[in-house]
Coordinates of C-alpha atoms in Angstrom, one line a residue:
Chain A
X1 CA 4.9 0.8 15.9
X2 CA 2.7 -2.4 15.3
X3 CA 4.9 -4.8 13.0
X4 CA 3.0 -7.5 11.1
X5 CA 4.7 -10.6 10.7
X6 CA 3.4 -12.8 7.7
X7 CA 3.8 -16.5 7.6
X8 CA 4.4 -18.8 5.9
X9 CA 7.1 -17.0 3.5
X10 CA 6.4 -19.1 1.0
X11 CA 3.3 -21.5 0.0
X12 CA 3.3 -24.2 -2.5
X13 CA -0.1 -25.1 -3.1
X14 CA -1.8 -26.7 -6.0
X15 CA -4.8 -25.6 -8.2
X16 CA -8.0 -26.0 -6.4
X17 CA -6.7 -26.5 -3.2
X18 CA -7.1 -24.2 0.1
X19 CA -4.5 -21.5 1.1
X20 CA -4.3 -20.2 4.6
X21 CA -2.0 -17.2 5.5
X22 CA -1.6 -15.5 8.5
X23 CA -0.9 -12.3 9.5
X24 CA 0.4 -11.4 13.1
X25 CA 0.6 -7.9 14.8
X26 CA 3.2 -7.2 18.0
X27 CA 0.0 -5.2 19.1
X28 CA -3.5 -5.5 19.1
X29 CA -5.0 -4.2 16.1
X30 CA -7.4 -1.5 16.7
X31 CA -11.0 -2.0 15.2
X32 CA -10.1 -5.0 13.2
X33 CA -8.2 -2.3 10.4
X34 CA -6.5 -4.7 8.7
X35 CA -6.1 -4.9 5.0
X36 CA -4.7 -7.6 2.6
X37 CA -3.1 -6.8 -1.0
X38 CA -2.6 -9.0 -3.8
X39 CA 0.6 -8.1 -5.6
X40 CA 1.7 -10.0 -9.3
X41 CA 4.7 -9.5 -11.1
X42 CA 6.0 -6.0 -12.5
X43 CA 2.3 -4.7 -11.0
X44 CA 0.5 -2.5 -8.5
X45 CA -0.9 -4.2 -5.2
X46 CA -4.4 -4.7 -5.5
X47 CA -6.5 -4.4 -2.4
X48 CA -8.6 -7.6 -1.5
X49 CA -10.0 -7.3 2.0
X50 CA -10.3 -4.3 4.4
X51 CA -11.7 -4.0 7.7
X52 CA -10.4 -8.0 8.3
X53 CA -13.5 -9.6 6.4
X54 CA -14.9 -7.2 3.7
X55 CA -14.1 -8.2 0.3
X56 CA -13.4 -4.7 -1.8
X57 CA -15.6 -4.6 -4.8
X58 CA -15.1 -7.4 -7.3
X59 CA -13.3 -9.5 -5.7
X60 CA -14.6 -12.8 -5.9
X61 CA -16.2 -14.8 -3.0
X62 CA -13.2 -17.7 -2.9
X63 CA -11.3 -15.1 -0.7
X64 CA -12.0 -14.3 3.0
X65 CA -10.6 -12.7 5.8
X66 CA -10.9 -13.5 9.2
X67 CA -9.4 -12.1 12.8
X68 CA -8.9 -9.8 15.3
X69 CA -7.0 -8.5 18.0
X70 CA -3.3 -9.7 17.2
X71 CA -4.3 -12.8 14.7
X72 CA -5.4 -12.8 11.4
X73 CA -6.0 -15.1 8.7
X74 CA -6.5 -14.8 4.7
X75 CA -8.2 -17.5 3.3
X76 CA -8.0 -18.3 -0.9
X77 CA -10.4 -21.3 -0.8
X78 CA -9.7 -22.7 -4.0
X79 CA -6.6 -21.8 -5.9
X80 CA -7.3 -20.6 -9.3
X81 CA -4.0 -20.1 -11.8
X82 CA -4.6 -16.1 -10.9
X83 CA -4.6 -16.7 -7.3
X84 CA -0.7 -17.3 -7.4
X85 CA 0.8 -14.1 -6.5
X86 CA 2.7 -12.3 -2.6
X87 CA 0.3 -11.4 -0.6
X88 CA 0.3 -8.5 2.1
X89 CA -1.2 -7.4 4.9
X90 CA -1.2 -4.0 6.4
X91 CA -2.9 -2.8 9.5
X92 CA -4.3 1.0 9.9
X93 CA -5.3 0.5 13.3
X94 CA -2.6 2.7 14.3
X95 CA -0.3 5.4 13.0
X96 CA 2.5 4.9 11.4
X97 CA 0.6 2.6 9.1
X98 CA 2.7 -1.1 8.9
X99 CA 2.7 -3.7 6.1
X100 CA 3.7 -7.5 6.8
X101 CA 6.5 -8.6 4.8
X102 CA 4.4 -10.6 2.2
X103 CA 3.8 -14.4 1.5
X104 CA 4.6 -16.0 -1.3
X105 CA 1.6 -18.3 -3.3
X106 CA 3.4 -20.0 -5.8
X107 CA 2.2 -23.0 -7.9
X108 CA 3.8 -26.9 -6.7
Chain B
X1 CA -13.0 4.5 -13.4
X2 CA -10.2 5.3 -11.2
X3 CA -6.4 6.0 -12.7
X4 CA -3.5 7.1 -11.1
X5 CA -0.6 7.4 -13.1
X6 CA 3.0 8.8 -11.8
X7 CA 6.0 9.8 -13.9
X8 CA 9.1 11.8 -13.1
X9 CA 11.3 8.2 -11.7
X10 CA 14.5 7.5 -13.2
X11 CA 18.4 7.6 -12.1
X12 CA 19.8 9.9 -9.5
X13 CA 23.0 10.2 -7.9
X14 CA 23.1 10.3 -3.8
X15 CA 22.8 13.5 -2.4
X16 CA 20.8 14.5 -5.8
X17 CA 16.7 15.6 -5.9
X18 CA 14.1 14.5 -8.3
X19 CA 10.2 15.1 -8.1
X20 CA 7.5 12.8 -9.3
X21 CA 4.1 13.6 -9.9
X22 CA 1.0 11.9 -9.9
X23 CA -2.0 12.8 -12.3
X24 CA -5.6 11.4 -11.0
X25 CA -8.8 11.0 -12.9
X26 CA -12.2 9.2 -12.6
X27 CA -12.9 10.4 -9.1
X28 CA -13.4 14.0 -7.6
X29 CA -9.4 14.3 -6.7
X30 CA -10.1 17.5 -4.5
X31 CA -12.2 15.2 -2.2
X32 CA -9.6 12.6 -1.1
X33 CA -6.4 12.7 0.8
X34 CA -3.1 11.3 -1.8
X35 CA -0.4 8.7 -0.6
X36 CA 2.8 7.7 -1.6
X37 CA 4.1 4.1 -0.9
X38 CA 7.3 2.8 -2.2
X39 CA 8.3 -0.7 -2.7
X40 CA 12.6 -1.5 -2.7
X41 CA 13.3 -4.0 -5.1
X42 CA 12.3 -7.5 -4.0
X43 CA 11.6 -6.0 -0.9
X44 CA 8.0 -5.3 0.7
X45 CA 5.6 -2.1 1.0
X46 CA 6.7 1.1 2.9
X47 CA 4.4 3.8 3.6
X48 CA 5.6 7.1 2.7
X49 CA 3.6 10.3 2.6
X50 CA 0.3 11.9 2.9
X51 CA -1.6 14.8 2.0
X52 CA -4.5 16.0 3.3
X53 CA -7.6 17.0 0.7
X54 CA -6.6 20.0 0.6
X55 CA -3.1 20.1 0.7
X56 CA -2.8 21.8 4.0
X57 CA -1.8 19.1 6.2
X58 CA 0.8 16.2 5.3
X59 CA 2.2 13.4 7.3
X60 CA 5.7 11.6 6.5
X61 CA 7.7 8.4 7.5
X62 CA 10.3 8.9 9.7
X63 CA 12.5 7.4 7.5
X64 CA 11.5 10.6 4.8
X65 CA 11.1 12.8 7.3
X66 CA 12.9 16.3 6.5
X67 CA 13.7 15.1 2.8
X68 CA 10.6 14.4 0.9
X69 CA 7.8 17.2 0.4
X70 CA 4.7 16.2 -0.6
X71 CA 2.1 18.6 -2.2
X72 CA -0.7 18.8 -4.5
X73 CA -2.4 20.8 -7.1
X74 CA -5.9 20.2 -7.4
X75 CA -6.6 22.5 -10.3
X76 CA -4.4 19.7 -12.0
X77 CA -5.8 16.7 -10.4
X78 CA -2.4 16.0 -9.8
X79 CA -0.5 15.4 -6.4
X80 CA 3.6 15.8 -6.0
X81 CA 6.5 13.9 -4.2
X82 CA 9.9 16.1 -4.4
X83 CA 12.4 14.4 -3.2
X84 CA 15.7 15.4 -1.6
X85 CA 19.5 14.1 0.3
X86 CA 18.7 11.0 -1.9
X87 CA 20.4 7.8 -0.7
X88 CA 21.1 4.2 -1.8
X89 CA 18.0 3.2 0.5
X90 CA 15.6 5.6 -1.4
X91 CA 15.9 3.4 -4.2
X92 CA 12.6 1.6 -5.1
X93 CA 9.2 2.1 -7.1
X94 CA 7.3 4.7 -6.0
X95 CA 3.6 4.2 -6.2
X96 CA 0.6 7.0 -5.7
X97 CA -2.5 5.6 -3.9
X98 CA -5.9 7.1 -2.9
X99 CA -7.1 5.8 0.5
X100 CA -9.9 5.3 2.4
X101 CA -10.2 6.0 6.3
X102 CA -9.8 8.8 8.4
X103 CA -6.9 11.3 10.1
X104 CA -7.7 12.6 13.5
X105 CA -5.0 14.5 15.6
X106 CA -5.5 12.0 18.4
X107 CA -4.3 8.8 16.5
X108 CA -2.7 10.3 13.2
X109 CA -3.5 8.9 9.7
X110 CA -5.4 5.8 9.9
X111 CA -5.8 4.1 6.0
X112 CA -5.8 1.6 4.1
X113 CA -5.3 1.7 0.1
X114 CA -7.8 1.2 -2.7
X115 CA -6.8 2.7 -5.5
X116 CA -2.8 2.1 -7.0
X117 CA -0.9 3.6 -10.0
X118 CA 1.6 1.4 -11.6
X119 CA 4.7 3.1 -10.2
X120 CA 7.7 4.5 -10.9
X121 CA 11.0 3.6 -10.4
X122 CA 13.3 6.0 -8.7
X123 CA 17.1 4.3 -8.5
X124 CA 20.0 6.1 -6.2
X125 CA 23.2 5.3 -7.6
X126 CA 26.7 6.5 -8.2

């Protein structure tokens, strides 16, 4: 089994400014399947990026995935009062299908 | 316009069964495999279970394994998760979720998840 580990746990970032968060696998990821989610409050994860760099339809160009192999990187280049929400990646690479443990964008 | 909406959640004592049930609309349901993922409160996403298009293959967590039966009834557009032996751990929101990817016998179900319902809450409790 390929366990993602996310970091940071938690990001306080400002509006406008740049969020990195990573997403690291024990294995290599196969084909670059990797996926991040957007999750808010009391609400259903959203998907944002699949295949480590495509954007899923309407998401808007300030987010961008990047990676392969056992690194990977989600990138919110500036932070809009919408963008604050936990974050996850999973990876489909392999079977059974993993899911990082989620960072945390919250407002400083 | 893609909705997936589940009911059937609520309380449960351990040992006790309950089934939820997922109705689909705004996409052809009989051509896509279903998925269950289930979030523990305050806690992250776990896959759960999968069923095949047409409901004649299904894949489960080994931590469901033996408990949980998934099915699906596409005359209904609507796809099940019956759920047995609940524990404590079972506790969490259950969310149905079409995916996109592909399941072949050498490396098992490969997906990731693009369409969500809202969830339900399924709590195991004494």
């Amino acid at each position: 089994e390929i366990v993602l580990t996310q970091s940071p746990g938690t990001l306080s970032l400002s509006l406008g400014e740049r969020a990195t968060l990573s997403c690291r696998a024990t294995q290599s990821v196969s084909s670059r399947y990797l996926a991040w989610y957007q999750q808010k409050p009391g609400q259903a994860p959203r998907l944002l990026i699949y295949g480590a760099s495509t954007r899923a339809t309407g998401i808007p160009d300030r987010f961008s995935g990047s990676g392969s192999g056992t690194d990977f990187t989600l990138t919110i280049s500036r932070l809009e009062p919408e963008d604050f929400a936990v974050y996850y990646c999973q990876q489909y690479g392999s079977s059974p299908l993993t899911f990082g443990g989620g960072t945390k964008v919250e407002i400083k | 316009e893609v909705q997936l909406v589940e009911s059937g959640g609520g309380l449960v004592q351990p040992g006790g069964s309950l089934r939820l049930s997922c109705s689909a609309s705004g996409f052809i349901f009989s051509n896509y495999p279903m998925h269950w993922v289930r979030q523990a409160p305050g806690k992250g996403l776990e896959y759960v279970s999968l069923i095949s298009s047409n409901g004649v293959n299904t894949h489960y967590a080994d931590s469901v394994k033996g408990r949980f039966t998934i099915s699906r009834d596409n005359s209904k557009n609507t796809v099940y998760l019956q759920m047995s032996s609940l524990r404590a751990e079972d506790t969490a929101v259950y969310f149905c979720v079409k995916g996109l990817g592909q399941w072949l016998v050498t490396t098992g179900p490969l997906y990731y998840f693009d369409d969500w319902g809202q969830g339900t809450l399924v709590t195991v409790s004494s």
